[in-house]
Coordinates of N, CA and C in Angstrom, one line a residue:
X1 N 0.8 -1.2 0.0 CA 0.0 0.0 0.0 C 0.9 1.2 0.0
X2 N 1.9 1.6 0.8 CA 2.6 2.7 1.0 C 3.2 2.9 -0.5
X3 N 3.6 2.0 -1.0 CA 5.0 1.5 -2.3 C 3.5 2.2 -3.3
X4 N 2.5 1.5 -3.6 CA 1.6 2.2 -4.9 C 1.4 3.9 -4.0
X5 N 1.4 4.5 -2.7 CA 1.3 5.7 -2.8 C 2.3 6.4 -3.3
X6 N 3.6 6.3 -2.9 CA 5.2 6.4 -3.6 C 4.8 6.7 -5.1
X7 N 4.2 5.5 -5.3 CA 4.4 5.3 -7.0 C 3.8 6.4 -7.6
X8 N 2.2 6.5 -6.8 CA 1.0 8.0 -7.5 C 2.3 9.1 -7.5
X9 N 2.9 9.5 -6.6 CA 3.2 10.3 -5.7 C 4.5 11.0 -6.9
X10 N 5.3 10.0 -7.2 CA 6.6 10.4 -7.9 C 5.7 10.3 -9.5
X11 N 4.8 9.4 -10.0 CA 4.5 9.4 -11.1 C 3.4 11.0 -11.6
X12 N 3.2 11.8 -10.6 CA 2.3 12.7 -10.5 C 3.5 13.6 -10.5
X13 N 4.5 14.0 -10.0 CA 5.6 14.5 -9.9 C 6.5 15.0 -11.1
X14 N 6.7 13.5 -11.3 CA 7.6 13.6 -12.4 C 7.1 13.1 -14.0
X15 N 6.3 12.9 -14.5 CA 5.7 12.3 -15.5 C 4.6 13.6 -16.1
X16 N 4.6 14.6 -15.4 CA 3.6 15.8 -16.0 C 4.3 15.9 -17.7
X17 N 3.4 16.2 -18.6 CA 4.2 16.5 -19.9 C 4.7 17.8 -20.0
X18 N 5.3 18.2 -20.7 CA 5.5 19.5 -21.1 C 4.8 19.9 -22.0
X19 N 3.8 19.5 -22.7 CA 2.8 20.6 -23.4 C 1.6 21.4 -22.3
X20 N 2.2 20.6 -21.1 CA 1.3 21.2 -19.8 C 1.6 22.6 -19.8
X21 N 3.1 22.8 -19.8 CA 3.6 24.1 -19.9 C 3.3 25.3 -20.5
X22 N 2.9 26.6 -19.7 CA 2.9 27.8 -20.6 C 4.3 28.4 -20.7
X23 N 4.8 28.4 -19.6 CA 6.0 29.2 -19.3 C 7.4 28.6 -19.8
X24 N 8.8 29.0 -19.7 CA 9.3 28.2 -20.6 C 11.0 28.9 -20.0
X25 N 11.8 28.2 -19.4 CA 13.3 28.6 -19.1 C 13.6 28.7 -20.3
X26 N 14.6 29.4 -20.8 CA 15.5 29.9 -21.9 C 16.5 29.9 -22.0
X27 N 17.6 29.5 -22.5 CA 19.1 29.5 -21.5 C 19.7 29.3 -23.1
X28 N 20.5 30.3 -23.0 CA 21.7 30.0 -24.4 C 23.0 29.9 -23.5
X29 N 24.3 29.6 -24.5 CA 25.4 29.2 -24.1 C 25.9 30.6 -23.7
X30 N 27.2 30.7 -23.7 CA 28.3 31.6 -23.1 C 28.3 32.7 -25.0
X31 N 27.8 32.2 -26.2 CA 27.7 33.3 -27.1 C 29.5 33.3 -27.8
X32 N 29.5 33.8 -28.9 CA 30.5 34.2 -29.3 C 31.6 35.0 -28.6
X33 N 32.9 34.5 -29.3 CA 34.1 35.6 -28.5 C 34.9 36.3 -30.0
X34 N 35.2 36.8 -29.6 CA 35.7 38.1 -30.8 C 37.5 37.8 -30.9
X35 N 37.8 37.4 -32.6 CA 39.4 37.5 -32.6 C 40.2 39.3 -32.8
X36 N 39.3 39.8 -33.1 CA 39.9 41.3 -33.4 C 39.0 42.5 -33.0
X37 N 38.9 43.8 -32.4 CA 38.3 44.4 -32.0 C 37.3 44.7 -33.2
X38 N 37.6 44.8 -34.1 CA 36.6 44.6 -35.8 C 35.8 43.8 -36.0
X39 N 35.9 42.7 -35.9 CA 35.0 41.5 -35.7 C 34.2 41.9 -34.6
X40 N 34.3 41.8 -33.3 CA 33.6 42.5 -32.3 C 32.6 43.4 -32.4
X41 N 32.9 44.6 -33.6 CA 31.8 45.7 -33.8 C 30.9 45.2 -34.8
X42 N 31.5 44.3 -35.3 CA 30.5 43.5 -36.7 C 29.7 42.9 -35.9
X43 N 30.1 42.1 -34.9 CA 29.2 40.6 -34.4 C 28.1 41.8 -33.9
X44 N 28.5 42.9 -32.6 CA 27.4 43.3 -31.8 C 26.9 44.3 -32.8
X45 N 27.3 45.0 -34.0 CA 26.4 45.8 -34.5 C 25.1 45.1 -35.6
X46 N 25.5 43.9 -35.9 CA 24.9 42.9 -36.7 C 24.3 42.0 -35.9
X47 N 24.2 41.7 -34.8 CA 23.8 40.9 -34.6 C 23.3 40.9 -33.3
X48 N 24.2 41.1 -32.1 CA 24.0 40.8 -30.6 C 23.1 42.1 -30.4
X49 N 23.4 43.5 -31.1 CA 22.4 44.8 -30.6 C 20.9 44.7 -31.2
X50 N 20.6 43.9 -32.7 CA 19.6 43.4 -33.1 C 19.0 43.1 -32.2
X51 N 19.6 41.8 -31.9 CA 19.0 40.5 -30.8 C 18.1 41.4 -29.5
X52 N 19.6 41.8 -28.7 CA 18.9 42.6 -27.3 C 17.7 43.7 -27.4
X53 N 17.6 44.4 -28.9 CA 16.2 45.0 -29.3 C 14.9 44.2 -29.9
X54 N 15.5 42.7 -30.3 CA 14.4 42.3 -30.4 C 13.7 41.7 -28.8
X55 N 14.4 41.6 -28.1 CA 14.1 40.5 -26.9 C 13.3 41.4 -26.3
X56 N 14.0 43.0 -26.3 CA 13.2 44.1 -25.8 C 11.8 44.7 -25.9
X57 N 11.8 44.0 -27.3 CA 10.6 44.1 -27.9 C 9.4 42.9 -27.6
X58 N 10.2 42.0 -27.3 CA 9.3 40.5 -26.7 C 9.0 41.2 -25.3
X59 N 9.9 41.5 -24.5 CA 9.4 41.7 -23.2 C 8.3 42.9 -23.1
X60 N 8.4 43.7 -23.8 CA 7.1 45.0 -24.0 C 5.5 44.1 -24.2
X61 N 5.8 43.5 -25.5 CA 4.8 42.8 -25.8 C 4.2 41.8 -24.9
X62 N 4.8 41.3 -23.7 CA 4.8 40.2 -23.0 C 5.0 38.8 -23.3
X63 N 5.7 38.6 -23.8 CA 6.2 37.1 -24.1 C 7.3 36.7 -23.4
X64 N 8.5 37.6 -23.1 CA 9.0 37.5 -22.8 C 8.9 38.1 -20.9
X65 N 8.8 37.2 -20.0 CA 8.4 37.6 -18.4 C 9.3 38.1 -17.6
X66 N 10.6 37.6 -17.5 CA 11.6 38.4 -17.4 C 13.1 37.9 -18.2
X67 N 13.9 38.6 -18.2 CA 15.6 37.9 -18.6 C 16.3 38.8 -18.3
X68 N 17.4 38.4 -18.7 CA 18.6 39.1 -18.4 C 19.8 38.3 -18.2
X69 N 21.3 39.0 -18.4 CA 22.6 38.3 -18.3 C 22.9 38.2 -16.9
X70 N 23.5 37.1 -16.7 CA 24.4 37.3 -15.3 C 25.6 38.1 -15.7
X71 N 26.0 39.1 -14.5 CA 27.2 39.9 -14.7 C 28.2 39.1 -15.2
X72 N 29.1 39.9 -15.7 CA 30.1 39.6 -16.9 C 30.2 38.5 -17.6
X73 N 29.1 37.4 -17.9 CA 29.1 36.6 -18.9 C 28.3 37.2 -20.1
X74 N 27.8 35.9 -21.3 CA 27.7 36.8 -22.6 C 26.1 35.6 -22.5
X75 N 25.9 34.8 -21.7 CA 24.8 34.3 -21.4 C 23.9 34.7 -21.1
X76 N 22.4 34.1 -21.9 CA 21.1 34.9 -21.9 C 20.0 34.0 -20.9
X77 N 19.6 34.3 -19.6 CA 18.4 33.8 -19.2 C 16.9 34.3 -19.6
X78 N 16.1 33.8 -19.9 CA 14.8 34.5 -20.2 C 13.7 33.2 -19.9
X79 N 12.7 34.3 -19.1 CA 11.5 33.4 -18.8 C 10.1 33.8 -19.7
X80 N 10.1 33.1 -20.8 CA 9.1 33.2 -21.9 C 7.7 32.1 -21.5
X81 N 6.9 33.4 -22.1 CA 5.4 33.0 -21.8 C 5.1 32.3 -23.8
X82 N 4.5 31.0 -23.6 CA 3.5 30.8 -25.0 C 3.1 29.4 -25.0
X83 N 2.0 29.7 -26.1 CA 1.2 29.0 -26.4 C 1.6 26.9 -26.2
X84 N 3.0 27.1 -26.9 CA 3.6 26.2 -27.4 C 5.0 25.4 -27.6
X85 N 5.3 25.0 -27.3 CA 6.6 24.7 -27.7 C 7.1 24.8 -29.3
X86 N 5.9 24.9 -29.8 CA 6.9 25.5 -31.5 C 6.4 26.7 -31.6
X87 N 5.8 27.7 -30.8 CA 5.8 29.5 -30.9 C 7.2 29.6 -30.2
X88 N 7.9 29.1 -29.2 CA 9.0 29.3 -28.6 C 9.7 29.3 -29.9
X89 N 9.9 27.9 -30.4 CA 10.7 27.5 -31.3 C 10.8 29.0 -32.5
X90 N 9.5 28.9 -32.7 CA 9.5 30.1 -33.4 C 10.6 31.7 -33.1
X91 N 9.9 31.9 -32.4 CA 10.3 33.3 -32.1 C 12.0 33.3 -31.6
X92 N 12.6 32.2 -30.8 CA 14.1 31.9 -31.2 C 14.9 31.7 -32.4
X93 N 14.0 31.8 -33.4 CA 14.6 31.6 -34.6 C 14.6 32.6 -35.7
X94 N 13.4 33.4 -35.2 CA 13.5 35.1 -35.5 C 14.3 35.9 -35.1
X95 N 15.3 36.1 -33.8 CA 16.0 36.3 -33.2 C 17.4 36.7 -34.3
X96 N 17.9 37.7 -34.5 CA 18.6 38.0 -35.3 C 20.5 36.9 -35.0
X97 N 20.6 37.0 -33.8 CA 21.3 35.8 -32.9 C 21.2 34.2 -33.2
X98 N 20.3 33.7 -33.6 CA 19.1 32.6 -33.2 C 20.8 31.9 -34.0
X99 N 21.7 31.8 -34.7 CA 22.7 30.7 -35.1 C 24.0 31.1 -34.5
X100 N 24.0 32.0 -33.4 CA 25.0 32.1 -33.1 C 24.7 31.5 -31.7
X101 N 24.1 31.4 -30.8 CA 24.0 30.1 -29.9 C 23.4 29.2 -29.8
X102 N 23.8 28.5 -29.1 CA 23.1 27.2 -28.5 C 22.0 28.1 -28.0
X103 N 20.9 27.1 -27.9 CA 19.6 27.4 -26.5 C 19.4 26.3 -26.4
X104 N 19.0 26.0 -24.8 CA 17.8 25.4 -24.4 C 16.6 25.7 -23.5
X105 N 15.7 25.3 -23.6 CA 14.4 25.6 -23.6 C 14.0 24.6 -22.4
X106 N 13.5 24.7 -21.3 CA 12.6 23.8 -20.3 C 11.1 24.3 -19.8
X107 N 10.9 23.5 -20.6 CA 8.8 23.7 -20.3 C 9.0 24.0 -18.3
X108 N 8.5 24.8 -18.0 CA 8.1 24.6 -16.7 C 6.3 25.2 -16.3
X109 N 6.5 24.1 -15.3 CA 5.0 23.8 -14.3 C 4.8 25.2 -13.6
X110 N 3.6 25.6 -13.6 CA 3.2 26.8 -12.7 C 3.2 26.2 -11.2
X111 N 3.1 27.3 -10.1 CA 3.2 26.9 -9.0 C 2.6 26.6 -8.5
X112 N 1.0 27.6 -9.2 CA -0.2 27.0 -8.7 C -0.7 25.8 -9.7
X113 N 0.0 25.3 -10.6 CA -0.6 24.0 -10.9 C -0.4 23.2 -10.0
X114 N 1.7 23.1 -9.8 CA 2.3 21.8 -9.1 C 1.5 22.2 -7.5
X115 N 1.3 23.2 -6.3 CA 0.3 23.3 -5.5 C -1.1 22.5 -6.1
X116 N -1.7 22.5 -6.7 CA -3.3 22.2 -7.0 C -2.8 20.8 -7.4
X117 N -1.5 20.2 -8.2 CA -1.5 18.5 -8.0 C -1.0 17.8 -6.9
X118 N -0.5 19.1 -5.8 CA 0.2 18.4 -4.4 C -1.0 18.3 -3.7
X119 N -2.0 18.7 -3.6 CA -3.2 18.7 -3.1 C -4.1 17.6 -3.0
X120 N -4.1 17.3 -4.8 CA -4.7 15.9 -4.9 C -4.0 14.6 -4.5
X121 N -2.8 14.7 -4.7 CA -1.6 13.5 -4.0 C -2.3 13.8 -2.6
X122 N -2.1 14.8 -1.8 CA -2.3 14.3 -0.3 C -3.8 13.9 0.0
X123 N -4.8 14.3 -1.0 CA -6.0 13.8 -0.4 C -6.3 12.6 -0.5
X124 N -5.4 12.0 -1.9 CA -5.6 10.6 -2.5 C -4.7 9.9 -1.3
X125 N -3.8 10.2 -0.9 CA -2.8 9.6 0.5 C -3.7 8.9 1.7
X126 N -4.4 10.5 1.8 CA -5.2 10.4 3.1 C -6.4 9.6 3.1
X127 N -6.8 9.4 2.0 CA -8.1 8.4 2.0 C -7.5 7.0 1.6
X128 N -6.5 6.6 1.2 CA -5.9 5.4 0.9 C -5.8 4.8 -0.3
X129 N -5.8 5.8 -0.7 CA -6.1 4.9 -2.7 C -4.3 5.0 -2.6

C-alpha cells in the first residue's frame, strides 16, 4: 500500500508532460568571442544589438516575463510566456542571434498548478487509494 502511494506520488511529480507548460526557461550558451576588435563591432552591431532589441521588444509585448545576463558573462536567461513549444521555437529563430548560440528551452509547471496536484496527492494519500 505505502510502495503504490510512492508510486502515485513520484508518477504525478515527475511524468507531468511538457505541453502542460505555458512558461518556458531559456538559456543560451556563453555566445561568441571576438578575434579582433573589428569583428567584435561586426558581431554586436549585426547581430548581438539586433538581438537585445528584439528580446526588448518581446518583453514589451509580454512574451518574454523576465531575462537578463548574469554579470560579466555573454549568457542569456529568459523566462518566456506561449502558447507552445513550437511559438518558442519560433520566435528563437527570429532572433537575429538565433545561429550564433546554442539554447535550451525547459517547459516549466506553474506553482499553482504543481500546488493544485500536491493537493490531490495528499488527499488521495489520506483516504488510501
Amino acid at each position: 500500500m505505502r510502495n503504490h502511494s510512492v508510486l502515485i506520488l513520484l508518477l504525478a511529480l515527475f511524468l507531468a508532460t511538457p505541453s502542460d507548460a505555458d512558461m518556458f526557461l531559456v538559456k543560451t550558451n556563453d555566445g561568441p568571442g571576438f578575434a579582433t576588435p573589428d569583428e567584435a563591432a561586426e558581431v554586436l552591431e549585426n547581430g548581438i544589438i539586433l538581438t537585445f532589441n528584439a528580446l526588448a521588444a518581446l518583453n514589451v509585448d509580454g512574451r518574454i516575463l523576465v531575462g537578463g545576463l548574469p554579470v560579466g558573462t555573454r549568457t542569456i536567461y529568459l523566462i518566456v510566456e506561449a502558447p507552445s513549444h513550437d511559438e518558442v521555437d519560433r520566435m528563437l529563430r527570429d532572433l537575429p542571434a538565433w545561429g550564433v548560440f546554442s539554447w535550451k528551452v525547459v517547459p516549466l509547471q506553474s506553482i499553482e498548478g504543481r500546488a493544485a496536484m500536491g493537493r490531490e496527492i495528499l488527499a488521495s494519500l489520506k483516504a488510501g487509494d
